[in-house]
Short mmCIF file of C-alpha atoms in Angstrom, two decimals:
data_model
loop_
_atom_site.label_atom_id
_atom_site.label_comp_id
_atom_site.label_asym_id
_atom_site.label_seq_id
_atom_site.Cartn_x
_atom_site.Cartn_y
_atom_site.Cartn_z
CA UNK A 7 17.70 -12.41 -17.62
CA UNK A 8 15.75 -15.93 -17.71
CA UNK A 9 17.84 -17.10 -14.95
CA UNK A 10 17.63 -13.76 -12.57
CA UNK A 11 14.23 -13.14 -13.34
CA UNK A 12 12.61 -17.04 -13.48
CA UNK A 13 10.52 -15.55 -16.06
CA UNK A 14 9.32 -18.85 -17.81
CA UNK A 15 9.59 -20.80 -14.47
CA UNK A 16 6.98 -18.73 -13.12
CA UNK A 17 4.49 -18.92 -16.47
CA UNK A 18 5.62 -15.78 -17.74
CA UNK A 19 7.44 -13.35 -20.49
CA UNK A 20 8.81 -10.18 -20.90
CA UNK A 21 6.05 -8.65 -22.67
CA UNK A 22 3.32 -9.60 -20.18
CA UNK A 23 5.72 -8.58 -17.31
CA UNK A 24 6.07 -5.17 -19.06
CA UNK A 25 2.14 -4.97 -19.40
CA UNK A 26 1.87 -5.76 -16.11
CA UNK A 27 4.20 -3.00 -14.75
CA UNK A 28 2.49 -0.56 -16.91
CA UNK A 29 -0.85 -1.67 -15.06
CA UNK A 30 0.73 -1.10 -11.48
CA UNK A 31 2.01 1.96 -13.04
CA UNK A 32 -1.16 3.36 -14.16
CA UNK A 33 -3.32 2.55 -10.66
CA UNK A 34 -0.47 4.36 -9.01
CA UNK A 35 0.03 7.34 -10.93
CA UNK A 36 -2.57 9.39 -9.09
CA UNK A 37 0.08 9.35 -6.71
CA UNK A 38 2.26 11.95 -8.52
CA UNK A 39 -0.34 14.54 -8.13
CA UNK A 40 -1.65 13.62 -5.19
CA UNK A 41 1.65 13.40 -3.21
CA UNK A 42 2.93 16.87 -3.78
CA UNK A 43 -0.30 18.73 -3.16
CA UNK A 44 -0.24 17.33 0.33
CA UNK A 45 3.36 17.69 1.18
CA UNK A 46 3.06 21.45 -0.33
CA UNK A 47 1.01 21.80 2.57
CA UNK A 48 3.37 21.14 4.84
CA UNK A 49 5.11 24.20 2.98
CA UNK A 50 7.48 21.60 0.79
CA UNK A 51 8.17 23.11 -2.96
CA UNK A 52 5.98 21.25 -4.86
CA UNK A 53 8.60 21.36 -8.21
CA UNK A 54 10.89 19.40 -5.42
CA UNK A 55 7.62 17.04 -3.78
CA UNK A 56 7.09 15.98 -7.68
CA UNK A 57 11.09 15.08 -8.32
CA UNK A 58 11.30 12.96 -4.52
CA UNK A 59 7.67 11.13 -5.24
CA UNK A 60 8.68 9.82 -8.71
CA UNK A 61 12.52 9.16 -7.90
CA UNK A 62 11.90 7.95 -4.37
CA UNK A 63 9.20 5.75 -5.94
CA UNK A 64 10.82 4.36 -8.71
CA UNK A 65 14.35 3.80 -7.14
CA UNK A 66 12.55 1.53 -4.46
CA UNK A 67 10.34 -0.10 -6.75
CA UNK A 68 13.26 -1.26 -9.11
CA UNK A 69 15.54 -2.57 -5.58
CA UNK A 70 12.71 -4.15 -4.53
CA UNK A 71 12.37 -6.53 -8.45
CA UNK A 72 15.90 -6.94 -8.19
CA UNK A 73 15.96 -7.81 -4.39
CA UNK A 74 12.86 -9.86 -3.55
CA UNK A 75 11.74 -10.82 -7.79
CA UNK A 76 8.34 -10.03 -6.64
CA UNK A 77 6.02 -8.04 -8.56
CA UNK A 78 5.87 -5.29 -6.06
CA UNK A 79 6.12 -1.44 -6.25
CA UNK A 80 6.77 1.11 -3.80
CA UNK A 81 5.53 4.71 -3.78
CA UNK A 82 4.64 7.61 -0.92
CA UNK A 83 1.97 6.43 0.86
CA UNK A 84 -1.70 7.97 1.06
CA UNK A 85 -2.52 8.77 4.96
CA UNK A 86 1.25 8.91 5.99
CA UNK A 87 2.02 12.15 4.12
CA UNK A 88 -1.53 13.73 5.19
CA UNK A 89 0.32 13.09 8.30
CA UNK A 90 3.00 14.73 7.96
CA UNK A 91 1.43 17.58 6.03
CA UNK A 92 -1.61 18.05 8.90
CA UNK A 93 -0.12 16.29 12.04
CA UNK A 94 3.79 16.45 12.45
CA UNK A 95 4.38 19.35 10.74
CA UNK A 96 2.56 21.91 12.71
CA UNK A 97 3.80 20.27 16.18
CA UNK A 98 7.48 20.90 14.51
CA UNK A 99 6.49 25.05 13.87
CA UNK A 100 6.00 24.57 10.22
CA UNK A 101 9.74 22.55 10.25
CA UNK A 102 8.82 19.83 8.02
CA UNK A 103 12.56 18.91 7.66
CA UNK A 104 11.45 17.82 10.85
CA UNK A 105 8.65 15.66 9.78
CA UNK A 106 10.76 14.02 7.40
CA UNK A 107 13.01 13.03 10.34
CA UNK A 108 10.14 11.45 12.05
CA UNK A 109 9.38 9.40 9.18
CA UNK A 110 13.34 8.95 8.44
CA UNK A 111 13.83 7.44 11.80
CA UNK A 112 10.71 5.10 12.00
CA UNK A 113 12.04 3.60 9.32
CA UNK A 114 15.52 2.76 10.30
CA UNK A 115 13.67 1.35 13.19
CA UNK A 116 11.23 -0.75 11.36
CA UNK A 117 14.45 -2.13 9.26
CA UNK A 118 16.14 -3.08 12.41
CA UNK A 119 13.09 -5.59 13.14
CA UNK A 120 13.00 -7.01 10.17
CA UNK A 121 16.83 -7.30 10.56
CA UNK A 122 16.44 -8.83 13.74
CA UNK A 123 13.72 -11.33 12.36
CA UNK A 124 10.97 -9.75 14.45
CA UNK A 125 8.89 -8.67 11.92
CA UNK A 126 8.73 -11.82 9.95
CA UNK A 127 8.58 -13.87 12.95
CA UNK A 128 5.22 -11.86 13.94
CA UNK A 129 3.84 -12.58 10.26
CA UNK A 130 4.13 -16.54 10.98
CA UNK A 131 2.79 -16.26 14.35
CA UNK A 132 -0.64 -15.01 12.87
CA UNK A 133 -3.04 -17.74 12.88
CA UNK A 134 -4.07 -19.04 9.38
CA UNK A 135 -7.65 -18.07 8.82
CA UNK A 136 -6.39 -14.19 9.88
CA UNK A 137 -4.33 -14.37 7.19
CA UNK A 138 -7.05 -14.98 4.36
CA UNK A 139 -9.32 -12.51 5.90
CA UNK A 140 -6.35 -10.26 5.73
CA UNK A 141 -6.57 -10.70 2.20
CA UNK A 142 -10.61 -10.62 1.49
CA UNK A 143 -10.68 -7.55 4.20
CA UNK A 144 -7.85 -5.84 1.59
CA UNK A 145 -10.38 -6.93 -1.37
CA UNK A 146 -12.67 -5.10 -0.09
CA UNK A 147 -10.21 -2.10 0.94
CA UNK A 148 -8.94 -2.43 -2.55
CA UNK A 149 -12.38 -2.03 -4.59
CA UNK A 150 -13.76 0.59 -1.83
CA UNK A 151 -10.69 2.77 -2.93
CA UNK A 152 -11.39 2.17 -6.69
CA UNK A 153 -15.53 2.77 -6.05
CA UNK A 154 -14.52 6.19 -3.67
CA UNK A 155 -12.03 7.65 -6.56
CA UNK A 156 -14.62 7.16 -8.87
CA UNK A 157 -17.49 8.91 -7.22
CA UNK A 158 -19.44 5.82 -7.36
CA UNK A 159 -19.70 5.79 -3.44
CA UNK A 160 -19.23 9.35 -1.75
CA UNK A 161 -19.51 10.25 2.18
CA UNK A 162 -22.74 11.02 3.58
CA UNK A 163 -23.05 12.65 7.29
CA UNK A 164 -26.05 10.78 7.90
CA UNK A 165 -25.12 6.89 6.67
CA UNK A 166 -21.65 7.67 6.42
CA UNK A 167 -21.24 6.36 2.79
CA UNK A 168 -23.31 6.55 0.42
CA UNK A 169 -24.30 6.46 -3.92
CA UNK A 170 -22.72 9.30 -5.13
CA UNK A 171 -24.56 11.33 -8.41
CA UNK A 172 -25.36 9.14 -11.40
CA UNK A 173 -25.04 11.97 -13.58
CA UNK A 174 -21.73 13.20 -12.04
CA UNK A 175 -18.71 12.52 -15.08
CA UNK A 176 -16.27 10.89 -12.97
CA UNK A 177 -18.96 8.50 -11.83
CA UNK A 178 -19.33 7.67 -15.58
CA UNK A 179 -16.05 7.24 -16.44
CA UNK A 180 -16.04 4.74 -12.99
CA UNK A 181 -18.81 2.97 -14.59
CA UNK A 182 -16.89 2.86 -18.28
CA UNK A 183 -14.17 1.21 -15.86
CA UNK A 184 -15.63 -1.37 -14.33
CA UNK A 185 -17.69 -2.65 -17.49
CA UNK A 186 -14.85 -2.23 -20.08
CA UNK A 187 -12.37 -4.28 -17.19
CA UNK A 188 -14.99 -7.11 -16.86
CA UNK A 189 -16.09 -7.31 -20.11
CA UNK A 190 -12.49 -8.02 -21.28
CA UNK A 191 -11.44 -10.30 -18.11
CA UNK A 192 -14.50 -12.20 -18.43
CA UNK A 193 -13.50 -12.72 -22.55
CA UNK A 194 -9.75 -13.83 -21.26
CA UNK A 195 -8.04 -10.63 -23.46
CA UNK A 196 -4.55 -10.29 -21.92
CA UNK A 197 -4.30 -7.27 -20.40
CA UNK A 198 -7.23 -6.56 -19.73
CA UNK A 199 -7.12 -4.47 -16.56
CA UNK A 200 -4.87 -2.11 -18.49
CA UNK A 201 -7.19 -1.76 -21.49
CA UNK A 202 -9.77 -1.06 -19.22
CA UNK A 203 -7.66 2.48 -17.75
CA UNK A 204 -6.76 3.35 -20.85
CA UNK A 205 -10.16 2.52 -22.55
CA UNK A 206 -11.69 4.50 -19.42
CA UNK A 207 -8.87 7.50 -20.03
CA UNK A 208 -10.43 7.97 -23.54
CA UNK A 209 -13.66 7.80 -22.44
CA UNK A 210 -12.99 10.84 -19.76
CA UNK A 211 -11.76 13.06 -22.74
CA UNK A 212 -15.34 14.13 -23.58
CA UNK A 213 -16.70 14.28 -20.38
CA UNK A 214 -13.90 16.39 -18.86
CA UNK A 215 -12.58 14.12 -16.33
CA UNK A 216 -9.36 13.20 -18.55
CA UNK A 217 -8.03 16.63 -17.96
CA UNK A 218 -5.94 18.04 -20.50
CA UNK A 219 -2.10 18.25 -19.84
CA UNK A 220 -0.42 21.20 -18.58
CA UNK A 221 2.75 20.81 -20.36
CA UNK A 222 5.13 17.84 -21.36
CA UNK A 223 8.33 18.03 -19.59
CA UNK A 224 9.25 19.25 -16.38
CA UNK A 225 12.71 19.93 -14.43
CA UNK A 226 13.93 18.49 -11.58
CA UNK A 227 14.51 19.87 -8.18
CA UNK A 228 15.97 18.08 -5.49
CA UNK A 229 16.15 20.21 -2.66
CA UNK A 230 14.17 18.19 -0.25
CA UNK A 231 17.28 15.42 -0.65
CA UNK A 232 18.62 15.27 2.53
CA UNK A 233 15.86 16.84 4.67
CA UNK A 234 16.03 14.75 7.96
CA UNK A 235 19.79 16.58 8.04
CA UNK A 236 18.48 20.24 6.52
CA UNK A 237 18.23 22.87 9.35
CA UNK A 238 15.90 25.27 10.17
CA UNK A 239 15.71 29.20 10.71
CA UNK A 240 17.41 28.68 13.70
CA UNK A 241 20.31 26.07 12.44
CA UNK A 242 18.75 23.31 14.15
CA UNK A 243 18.77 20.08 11.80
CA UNK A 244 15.72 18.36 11.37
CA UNK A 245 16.79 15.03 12.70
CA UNK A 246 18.05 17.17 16.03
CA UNK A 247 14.64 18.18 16.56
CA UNK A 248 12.49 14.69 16.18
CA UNK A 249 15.40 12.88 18.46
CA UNK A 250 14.62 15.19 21.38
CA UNK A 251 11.27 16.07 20.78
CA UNK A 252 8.68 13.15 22.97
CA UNK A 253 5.74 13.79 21.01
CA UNK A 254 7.77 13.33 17.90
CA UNK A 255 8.52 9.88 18.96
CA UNK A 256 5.88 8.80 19.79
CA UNK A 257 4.66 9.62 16.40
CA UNK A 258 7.30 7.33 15.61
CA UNK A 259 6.31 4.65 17.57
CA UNK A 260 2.37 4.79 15.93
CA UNK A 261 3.63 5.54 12.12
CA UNK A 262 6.01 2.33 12.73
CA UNK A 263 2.98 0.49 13.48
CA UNK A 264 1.16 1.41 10.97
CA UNK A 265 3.91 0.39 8.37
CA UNK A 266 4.65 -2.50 10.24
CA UNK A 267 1.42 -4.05 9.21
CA UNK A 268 0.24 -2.21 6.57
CA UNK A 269 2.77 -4.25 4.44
CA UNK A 270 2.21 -7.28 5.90
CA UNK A 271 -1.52 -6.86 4.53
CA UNK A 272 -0.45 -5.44 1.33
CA UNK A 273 2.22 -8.32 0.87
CA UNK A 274 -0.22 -10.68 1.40
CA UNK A 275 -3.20 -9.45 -0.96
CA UNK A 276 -0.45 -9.18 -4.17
CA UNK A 277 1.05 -12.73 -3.22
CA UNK A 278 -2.51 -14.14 -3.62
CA UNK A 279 -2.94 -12.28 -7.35
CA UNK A 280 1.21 -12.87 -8.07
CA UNK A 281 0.57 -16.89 -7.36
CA UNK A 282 3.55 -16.65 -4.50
CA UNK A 283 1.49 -17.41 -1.77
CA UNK A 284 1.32 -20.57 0.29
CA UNK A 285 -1.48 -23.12 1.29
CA UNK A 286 -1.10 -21.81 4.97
CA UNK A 287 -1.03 -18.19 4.04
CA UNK A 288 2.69 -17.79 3.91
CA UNK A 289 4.09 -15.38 1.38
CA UNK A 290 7.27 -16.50 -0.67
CA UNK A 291 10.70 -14.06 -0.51
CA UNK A 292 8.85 -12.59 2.70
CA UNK A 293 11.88 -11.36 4.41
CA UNK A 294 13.56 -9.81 1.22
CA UNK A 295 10.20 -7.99 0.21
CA UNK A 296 9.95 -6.22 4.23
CA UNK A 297 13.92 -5.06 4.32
CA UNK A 298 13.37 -3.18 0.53
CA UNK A 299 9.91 -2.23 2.06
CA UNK A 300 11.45 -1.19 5.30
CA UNK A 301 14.33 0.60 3.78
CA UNK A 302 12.52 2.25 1.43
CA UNK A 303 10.34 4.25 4.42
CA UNK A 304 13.33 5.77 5.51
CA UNK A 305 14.27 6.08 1.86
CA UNK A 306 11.14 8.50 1.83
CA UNK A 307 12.06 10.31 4.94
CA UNK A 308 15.75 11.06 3.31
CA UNK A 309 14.14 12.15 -0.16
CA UNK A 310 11.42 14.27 1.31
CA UNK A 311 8.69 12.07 -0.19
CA UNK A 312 7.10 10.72 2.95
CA UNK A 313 7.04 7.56 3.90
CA UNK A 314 7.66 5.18 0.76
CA UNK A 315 6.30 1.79 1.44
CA UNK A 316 4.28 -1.12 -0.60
CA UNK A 317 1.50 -0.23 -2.94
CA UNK A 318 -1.60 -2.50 -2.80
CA UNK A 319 -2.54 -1.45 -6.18
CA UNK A 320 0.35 -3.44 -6.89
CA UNK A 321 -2.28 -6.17 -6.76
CA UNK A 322 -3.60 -5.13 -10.10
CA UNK A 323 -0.62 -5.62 -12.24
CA UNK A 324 -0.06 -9.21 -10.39
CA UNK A 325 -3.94 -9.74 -11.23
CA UNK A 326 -2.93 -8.44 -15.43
CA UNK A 327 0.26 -11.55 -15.15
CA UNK A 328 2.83 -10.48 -13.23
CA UNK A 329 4.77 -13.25 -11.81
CA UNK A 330 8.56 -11.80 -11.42
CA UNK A 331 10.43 -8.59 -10.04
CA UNK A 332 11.20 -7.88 -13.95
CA UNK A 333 7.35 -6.41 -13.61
CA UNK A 334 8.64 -3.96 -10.52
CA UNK A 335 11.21 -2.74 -12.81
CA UNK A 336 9.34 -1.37 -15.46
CA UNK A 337 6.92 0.09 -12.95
CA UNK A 338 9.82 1.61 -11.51
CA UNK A 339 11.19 3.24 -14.90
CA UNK A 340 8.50 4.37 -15.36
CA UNK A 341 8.06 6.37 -12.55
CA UNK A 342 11.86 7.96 -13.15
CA UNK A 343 10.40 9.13 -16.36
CA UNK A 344 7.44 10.50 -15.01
CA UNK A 345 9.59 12.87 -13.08
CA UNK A 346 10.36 14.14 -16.64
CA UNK A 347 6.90 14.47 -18.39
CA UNK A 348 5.12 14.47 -14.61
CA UNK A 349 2.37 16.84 -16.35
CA UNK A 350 1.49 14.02 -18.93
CA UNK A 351 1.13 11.33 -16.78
CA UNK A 352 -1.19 13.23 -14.41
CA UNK A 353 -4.04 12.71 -17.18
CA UNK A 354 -4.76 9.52 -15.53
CA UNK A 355 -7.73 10.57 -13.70
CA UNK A 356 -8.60 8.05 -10.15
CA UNK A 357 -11.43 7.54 -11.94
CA UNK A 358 -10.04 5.58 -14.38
CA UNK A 359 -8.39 3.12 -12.90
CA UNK A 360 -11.47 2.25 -11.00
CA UNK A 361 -12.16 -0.92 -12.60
CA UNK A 362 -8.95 -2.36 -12.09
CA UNK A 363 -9.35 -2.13 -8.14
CA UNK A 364 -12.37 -3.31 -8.39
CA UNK A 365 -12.07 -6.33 -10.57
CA UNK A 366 -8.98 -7.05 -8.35
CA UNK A 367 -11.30 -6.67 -4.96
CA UNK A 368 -13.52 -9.05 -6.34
CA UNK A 369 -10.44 -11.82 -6.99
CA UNK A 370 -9.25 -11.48 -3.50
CA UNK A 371 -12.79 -12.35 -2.04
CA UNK A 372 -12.34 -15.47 -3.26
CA UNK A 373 -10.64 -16.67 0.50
CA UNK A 374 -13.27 -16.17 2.00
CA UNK A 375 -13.93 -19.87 1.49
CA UNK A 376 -11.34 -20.66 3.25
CA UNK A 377 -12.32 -19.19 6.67
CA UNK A 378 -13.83 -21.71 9.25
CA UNK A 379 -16.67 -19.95 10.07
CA UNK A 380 -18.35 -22.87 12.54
CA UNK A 381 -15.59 -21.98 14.92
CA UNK A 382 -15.83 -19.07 16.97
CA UNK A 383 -12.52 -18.60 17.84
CA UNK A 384 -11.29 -18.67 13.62
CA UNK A 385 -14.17 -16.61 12.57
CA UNK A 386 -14.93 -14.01 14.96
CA UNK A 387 -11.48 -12.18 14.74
CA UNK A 388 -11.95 -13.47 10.83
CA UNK A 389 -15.19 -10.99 10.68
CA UNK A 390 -13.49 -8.71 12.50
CA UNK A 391 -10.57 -7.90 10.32
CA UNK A 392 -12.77 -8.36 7.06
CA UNK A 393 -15.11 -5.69 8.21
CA UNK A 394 -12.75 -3.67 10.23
CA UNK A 395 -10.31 -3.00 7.08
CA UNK A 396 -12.68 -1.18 4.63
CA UNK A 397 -14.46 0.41 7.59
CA UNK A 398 -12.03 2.03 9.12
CA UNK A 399 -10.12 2.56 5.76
CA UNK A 400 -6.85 1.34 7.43
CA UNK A 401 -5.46 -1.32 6.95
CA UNK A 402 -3.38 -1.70 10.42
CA UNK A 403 -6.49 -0.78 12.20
CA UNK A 404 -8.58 -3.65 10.76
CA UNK A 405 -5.73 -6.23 11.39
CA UNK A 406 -5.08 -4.91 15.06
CA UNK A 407 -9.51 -5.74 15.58
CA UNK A 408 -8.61 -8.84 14.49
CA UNK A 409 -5.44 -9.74 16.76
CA UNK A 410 -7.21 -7.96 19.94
CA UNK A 411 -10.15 -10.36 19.03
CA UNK A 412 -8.24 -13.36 19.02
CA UNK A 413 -7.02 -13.53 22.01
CA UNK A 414 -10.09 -12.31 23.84
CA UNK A 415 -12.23 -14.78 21.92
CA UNK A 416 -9.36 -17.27 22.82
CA UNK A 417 -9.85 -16.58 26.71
CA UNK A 418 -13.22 -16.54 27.18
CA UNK A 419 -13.27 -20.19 25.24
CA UNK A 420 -10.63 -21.46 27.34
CA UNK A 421 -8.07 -21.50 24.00
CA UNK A 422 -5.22 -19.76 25.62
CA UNK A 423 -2.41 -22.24 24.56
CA UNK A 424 -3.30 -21.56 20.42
CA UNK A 425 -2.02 -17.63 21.15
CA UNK A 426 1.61 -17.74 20.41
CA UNK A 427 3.75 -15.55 22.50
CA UNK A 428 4.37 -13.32 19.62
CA UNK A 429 0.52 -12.71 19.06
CA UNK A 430 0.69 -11.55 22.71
CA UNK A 431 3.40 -9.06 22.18
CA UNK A 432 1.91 -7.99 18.49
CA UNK A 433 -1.75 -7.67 20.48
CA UNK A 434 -0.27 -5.34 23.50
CA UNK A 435 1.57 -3.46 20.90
CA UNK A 436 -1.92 -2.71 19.19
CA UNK A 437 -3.50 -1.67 22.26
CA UNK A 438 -0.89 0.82 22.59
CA UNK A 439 -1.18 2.10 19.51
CA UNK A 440 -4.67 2.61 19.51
CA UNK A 441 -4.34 4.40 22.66
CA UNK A 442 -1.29 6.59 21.59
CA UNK A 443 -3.07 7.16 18.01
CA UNK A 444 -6.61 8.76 19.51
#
């Protein structure tokens, strides 16, 4: 295992590798409920939703330890399958066989450019200070999502955002969160980002947030396996229908994009906690991590999970020590169990796992430092990204502010030559998007 896994090369063990896939694990888990009640929606059984989330999760989290040895996990992501549940779906007439297609086939296609090198070619044509505001923009994604499950910070028509209620229980248990999490970083206990969900699990028992569970085990159904190739009333398969279907594709076209970088931002923030990122923003394995990640997209279309891709709150168990893919493996078990006892795990409340996100935010600020900020050109796009991430709560859309920036910050001070071609093509691409996507 020592010489797979470069466990002690890379400062670790087993046990804190375990620890720190049961921290992933935990700031993940809200996915299991969350998942299903979306894709049910879309009019997908939820008993089968539950089975594809947790199997589709955990079979791409464990490829992608033993692949890339990165501590990385994969699960449905949050935005695609609201997507597909209140977007593709009701273009396809309630076929969301369909709708898994879409996602099925932007996947493939997003594998093929990493295949073809595209993708990683595109990642080392980004200019280095993008890359660390990448990665303080995603610490402040990162803790906005832990502060916004919480109730801490709630929407507000007239300032957009705002405090939420003081008084409010899951704004407690937030609270418990972030003090228990500090308290015990800030005293150097291993773990400590873990004790502070389960600490702030306990402390959610009283106050009602820590719901109580609805059973133990559960079955599993997998009748959503295969639904790209499932047909409809009709006898048309679903895969028929997004292949000759235009608005389909291009639905394609702007969830590819969105995946496309979305990792490349995610990869980045959880190489900077996981210690496998380079002086000049580089992240190690790259090009194994973005095949698994790419593969396992399409993996969701097949399973009926939505798109599967790269968790950020991955970032918290490489924050709580994890160093190898041995980390991703556990996470990944444990997600094939929770397709067992799925009732059990959904105790985790958001809420509780709010001080890990936010702990994690606040490590990831720390490259801000290395932005040059006296240079227009560097810092502009810089701001850009940092701000545009957490404002626009996507992570794709801040990144494509910052390319567009670049390059019109770069002609206007005469710094043409610094774009490299790919920029070009990555900052056309962006303007298409955003076109295509409103």
């Amino acid at each position: 295992m020592e010489k797979f896994f470069k466990i002690a090369e890379r400062g670790s063990n087993p046990a804190q590798e375990f620890r720190a896939g049961i921290t992933t694990f935990l700031a993940m888990a809200y996915i299991i409920a969350v998942n299903p009640a979306l894709l049910a929606a879309a009019g997908v059984p939820i008993s089968a939703a539950i089975t594809a989330t947790c199997l589709g999760g955990g079979i791409m989290t464990i490829l992608m330890g033993l692949f890339s040895n990165r501590p990385l996990a994969c699960a449905s992501g949050m935005g695609v399958n609201a997507v597909v549940a209140f977007s593709l779906t009701p273009i396809t007439g309630g076929d969301w066989h369909a709708s898994m297609a879409v996602i099925f086939i932007e996947g493939v296609a997003i594998l093929l450019l990493v295949l073809c090198g595209l993708r990683e070619a595109i990642m080392d044509a980004i200019p280095v200070n993008l890359r660390h505001a990448i990665s303080v923009g995603l610490g402040l994604f990162i803790a906005m999502i832990g502060l916004k499950n919480s109730g801490i910070i709630v929407a507000n028509e007239s300032t957009l955002v705002a405090l939420g209620n003081i008084f409010s229980p899951s704004f407690i248990v937030g609270v418990i969160s972030i003090v228990a999490t500090v308290v015990l970083y800030s005293a150097r206990v291993k773990g400590s980002l873990l004790i502070g969900i389960i600490l702030a699990v306990l402390a959610g028992i009283p106050l009602g947030v820590t719901a109580s569970p609805t059973g133990i085990v559960s079955g599993l159904d997998f009748s959503t396996f295969g639904a790209p190739f499932l047909t409809d009333e009709a006898g048309v398969m679903g895969i028929v229908k997004a292949l000759t279907t235009p608005v389909l594709l291009v639905f394609a076209f702007s969830l590819m994009m969105s995946d496309f970088f979305d990792t490349m931002g995610s990869a980045m923030a959880i190489a900077k906690q996981g210690d496998f990122l380079t002086e000049d923003g580089n992240v190690k394995d790259i090009k194994q991590i973005l095949i698994v990640d790419s593969a396992a997209a399409a993996a969701g279309g097949l399973f009926g999970a939505s798109s599967i891709t790269t968790f950020i709150e991955s970032a918290s168990g490489a924050a709580d020590g994890g160093r190898t893919g041995l980390s991703s493996i556990f996470t990944g078990l444990l997600f094939i169990s929770a397709a067992f006892i799925a009732p059990l795990i959904s105790i985790v409340s958001s809420a509780a796992t709010c001080g890990a996100l936010v702990l994690v935010g606040f490590l990831m600020m720390s490259e801000v430092t290395e932005i040059d900020w006296n240079d227009l050109l560097e810092g502009f796009p810089a701001f850009m990204v940092i701000a545009g991430i957490p404002m626009t709560y996507s992570i794709s859309d801040g990144i494509g502010f910052g390319f567009i920036f670049y390059v019109v910050v770069a002609l206007v001070t005469g710094n043409v030559k610094k774009v490299k071609p790919l920029m070009w093509v990555a900052t056309l691409a962006f303007v298409a998007y955003f076109i295509i996507a409103n």
